[in-house]
mmCIF file of C-alpha atoms in Angstrom:
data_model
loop_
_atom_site.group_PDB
_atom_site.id
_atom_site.type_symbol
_atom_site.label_atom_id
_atom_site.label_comp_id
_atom_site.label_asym_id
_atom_site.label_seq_id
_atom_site.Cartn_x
_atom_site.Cartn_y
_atom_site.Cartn_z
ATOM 1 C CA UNK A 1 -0.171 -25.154 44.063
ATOM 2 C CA UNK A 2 3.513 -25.687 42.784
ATOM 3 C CA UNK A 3 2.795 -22.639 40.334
ATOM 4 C CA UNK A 4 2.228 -20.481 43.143
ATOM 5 C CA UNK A 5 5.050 -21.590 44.808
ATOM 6 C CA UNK A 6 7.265 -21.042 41.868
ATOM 7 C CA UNK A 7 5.332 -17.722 41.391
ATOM 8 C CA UNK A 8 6.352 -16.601 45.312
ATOM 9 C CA UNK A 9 9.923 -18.133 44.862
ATOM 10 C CA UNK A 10 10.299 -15.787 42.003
ATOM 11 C CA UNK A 11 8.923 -13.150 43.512
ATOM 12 C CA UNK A 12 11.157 -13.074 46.660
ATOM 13 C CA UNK A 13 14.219 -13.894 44.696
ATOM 14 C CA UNK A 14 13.368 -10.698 42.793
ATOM 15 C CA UNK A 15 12.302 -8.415 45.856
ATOM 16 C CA UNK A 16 15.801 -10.389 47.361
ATOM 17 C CA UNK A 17 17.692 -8.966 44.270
ATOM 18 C CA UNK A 18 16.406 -5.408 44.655
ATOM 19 C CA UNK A 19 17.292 -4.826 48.054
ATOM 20 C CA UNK A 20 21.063 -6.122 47.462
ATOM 21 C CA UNK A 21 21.482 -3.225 45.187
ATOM 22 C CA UNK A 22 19.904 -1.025 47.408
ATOM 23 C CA UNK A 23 22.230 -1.495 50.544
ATOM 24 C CA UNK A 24 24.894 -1.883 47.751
ATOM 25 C CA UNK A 25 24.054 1.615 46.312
ATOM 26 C CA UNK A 26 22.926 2.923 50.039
ATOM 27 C CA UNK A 27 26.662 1.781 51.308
ATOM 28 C CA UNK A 28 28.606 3.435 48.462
ATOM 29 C CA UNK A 29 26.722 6.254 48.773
ATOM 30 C CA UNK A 30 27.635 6.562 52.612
ATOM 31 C CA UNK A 31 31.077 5.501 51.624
ATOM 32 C CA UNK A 32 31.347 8.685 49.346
ATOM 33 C CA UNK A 33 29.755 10.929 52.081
ATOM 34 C CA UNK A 34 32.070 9.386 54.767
ATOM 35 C CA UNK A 35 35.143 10.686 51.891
ATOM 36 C CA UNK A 36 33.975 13.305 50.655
ATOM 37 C CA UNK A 37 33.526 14.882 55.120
ATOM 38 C CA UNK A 38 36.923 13.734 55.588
ATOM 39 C CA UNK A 39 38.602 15.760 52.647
ATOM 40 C CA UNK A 40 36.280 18.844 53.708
ATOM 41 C CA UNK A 41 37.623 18.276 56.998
ATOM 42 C CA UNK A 42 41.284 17.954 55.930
ATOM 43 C CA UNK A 43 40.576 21.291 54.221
ATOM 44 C CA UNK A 44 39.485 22.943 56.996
ATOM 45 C CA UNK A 45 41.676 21.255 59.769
ATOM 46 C CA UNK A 46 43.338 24.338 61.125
ATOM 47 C CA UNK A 47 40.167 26.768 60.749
ATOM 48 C CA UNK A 48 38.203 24.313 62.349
ATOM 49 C CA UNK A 49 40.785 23.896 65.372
ATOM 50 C CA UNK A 50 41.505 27.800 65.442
ATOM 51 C CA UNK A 51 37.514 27.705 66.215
ATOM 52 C CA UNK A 52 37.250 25.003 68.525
ATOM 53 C CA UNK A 53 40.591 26.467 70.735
ATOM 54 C CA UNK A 54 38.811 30.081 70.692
ATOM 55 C CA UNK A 55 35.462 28.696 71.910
ATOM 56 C CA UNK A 56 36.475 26.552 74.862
ATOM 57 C CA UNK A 57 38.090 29.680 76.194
ATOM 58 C CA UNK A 58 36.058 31.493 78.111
ATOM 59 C CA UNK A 59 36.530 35.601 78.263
ATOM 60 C CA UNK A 60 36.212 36.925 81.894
ATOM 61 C CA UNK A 61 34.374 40.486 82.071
ATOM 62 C CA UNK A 62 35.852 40.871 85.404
ATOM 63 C CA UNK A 63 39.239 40.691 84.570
ATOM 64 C CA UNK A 64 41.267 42.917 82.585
ATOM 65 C CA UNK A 65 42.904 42.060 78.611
ATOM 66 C CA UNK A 66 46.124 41.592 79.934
ATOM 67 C CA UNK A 67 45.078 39.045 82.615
ATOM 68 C CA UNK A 68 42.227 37.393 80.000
ATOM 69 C CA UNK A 69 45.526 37.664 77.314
ATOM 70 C CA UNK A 70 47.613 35.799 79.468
ATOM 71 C CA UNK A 71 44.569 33.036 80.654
ATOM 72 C CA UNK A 72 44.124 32.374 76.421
ATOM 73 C CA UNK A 73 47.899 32.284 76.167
ATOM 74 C CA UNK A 74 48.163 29.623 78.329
ATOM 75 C CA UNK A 75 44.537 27.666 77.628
ATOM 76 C CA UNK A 76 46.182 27.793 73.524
ATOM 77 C CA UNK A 77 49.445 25.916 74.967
ATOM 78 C CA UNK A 78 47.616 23.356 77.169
ATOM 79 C CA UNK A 79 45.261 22.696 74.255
ATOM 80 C CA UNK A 80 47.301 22.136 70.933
ATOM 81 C CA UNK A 81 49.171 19.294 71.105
ATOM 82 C CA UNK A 82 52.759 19.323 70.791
ATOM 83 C CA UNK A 83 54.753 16.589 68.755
ATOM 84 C CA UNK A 84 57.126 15.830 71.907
ATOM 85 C CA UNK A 85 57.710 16.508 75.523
ATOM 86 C CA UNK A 86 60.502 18.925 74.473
ATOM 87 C CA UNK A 87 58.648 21.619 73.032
ATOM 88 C CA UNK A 88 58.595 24.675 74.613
ATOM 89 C CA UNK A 89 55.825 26.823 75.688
ATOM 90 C CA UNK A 90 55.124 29.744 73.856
ATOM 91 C CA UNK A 91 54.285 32.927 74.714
ATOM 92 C CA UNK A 92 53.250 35.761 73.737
ATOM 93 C CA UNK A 93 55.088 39.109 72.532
ATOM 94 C CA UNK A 94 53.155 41.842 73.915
ATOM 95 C CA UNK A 95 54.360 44.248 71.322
ATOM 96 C CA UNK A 96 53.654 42.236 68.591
ATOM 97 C CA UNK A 97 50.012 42.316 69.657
ATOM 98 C CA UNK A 98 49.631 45.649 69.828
ATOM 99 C CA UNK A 99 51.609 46.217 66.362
ATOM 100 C CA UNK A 100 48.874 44.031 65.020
ATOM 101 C CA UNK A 101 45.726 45.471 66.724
ATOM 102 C CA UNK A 102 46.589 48.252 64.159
ATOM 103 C CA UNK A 103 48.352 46.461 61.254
ATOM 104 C CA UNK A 104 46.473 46.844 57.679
ATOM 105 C CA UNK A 105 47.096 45.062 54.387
ATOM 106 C CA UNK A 106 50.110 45.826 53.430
ATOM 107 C CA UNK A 107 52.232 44.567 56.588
ATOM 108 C CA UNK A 108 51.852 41.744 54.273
ATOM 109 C CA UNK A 109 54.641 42.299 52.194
ATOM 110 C CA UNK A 110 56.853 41.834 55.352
ATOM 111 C CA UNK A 111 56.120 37.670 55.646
ATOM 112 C CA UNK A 112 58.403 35.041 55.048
ATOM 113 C CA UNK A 113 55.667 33.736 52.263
ATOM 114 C CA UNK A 114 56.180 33.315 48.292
ATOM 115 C CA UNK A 115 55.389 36.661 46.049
ATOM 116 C CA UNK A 116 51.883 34.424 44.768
ATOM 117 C CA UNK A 117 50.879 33.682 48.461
ATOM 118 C CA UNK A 118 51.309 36.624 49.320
ATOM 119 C CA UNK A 119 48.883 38.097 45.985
ATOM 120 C CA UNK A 120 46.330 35.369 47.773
ATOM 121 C CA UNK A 121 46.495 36.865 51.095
ATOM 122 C CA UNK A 122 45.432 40.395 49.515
ATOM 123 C CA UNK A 123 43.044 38.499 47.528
ATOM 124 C CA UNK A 124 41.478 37.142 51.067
ATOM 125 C CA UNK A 125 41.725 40.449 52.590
ATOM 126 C CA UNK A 126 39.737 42.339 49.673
ATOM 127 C CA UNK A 127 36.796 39.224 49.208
ATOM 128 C CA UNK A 128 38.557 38.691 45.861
ATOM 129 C CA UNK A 129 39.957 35.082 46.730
ATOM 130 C CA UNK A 130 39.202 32.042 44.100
ATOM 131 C CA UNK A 131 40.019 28.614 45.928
ATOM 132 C CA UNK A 132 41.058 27.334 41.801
ATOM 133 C CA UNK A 133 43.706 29.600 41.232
ATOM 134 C CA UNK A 134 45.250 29.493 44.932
ATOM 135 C CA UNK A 135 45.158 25.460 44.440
ATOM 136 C CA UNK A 136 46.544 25.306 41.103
ATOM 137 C CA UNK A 137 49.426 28.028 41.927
ATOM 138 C CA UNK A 138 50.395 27.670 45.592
ATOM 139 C CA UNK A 139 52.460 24.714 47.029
ATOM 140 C CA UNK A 140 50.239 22.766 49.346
ATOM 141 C CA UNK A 141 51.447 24.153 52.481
ATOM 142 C CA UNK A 142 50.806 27.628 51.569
ATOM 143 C CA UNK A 143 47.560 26.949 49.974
ATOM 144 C CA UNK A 144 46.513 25.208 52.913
ATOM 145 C CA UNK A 145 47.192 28.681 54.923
ATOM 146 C CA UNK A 146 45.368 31.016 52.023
ATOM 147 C CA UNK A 147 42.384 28.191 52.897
ATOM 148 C CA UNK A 148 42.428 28.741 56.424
ATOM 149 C CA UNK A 149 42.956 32.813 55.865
ATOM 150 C CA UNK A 150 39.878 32.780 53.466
ATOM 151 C CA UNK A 151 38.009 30.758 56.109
ATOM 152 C CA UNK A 152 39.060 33.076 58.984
ATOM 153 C CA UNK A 153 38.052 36.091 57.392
ATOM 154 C CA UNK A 154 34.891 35.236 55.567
ATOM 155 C CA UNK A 155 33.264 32.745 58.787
ATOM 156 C CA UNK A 156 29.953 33.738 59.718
ATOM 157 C CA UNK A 157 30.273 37.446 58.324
ATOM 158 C CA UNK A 158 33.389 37.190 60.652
ATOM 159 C CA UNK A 159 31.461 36.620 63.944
ATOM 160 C CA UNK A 160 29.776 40.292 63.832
ATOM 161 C CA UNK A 161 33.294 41.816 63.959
ATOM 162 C CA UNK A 162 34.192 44.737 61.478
ATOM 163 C CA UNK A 163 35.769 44.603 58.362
ATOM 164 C CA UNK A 164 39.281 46.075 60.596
ATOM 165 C CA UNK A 165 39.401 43.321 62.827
ATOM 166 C CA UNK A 166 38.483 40.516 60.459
ATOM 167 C CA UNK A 167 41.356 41.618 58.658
ATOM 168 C CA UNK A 168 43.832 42.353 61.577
ATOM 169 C CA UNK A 169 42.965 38.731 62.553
ATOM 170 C CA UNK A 170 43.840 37.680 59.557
ATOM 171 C CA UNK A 171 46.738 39.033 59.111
ATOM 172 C CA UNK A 172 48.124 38.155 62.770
ATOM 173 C CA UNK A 173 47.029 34.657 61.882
ATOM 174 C CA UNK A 174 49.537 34.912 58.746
ATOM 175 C CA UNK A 175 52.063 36.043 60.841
ATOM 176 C CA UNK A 176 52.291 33.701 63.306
ATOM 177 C CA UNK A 177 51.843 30.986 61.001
ATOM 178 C CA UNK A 178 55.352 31.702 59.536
ATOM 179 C CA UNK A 179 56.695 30.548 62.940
ATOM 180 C CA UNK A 180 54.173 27.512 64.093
ATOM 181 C CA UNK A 181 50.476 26.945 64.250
ATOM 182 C CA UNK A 182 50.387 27.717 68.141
ATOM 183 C CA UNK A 183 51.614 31.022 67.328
ATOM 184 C CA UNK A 184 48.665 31.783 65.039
ATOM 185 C CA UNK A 185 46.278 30.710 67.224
ATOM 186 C CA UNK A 186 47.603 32.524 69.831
ATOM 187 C CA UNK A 187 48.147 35.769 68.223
ATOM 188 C CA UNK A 188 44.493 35.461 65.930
ATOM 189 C CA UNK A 189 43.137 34.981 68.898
ATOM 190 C CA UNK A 190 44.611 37.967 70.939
ATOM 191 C CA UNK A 191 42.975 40.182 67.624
ATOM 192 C CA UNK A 192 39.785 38.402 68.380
ATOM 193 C CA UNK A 193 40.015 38.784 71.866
ATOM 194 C CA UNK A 194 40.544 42.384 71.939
ATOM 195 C CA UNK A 195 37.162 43.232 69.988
ATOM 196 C CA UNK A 196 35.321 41.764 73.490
#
């Protein structure tokens, strides 16, 4: 009887032993998947909150551009979240939209980027972008923008819009992305809003 006790003591220390490493390997693992969503999602910050601004808005039929321009501009201002009380709203240049509803590639060459980030932003706009070479030759803040750019323009075959405005969006999100994140939001999103 005391062998099969020793035989079951054995065995449960053994099955005991087994599942240790188990939920050790089972909570690295999630510990790796945990880090490794987090970096994607530090990656893709700004393309994922571009998204998430665009498609809590909601696009009235009944109304005009202008008056569905001006609803986004000021849905985009209530919804990003400023750094302090003291920043001020920001709207819209009307021009500027329209100036970019028919902008192509090479208004480009007029941003306040470096020569290399700008190379990238082609790169984007002609589906010739590599992620390695933007990383290893951008500083982070502009390679951070490329990201979001390539992300913009390549997401979901660009939400069944054209090549043109795919691009246009692009490229107004590059623009106003010189001056803050609001302001590419706002003026990607009056691109994307005029395809409706």
């Amino acid at each position: 009887m005391n062998k099969y006790f020793l035989w079951a003591v054995a065995i449960a220390a053994l099955c005991s032993a087994c599942e240790t490493d188990n939920e050790a390997f089972a909570t690295e693992t999630k510990k790796q998947t945990i880090a490794l969503q987090q970096a994607k999602s530090a990656e893709a910050n700004d393309y994922q909150m571009y998204q998430s601004i665009l498609s809590s808005f909601v696009y009235n039929q009944d109304e005009t551009y202008a008056e569905n321009l001006l609803r986004f501009e000021q849905h985009v201002n209530q919804y990003i979240p400023h750094s302090d009380e003291t920043t001020p709203y920001k709207p819209l240049d009307l021009k500027q939209i329209a100036f970019l509803t028919t902008a192509d590639a090479g208004y480009i060459e007029h941003f306040n980027y470096s020569a290399t980030a700008k190379t990238m932003m082609y790169a984007v706009l002609n589906q010739r972008y590599n992620d390695e070479t933007a990383k290893s030759t951008l500083e982070p803040q502009e390679y951070r923008l490329v990201q979001t750019l390539a992300a913009l323009y390549n997401d979901n075959n660009g939400n069944g819009y054209d090549d043109d405005i795919r691009g246009r969006r692009t490229i107004a999100f590059a623009y106003g992305a010189q001056y803050s994140f609001t302001q590419a939001v706002l003026y990607a999103g009056a691109i994307e809003l005029s395809a409706k």
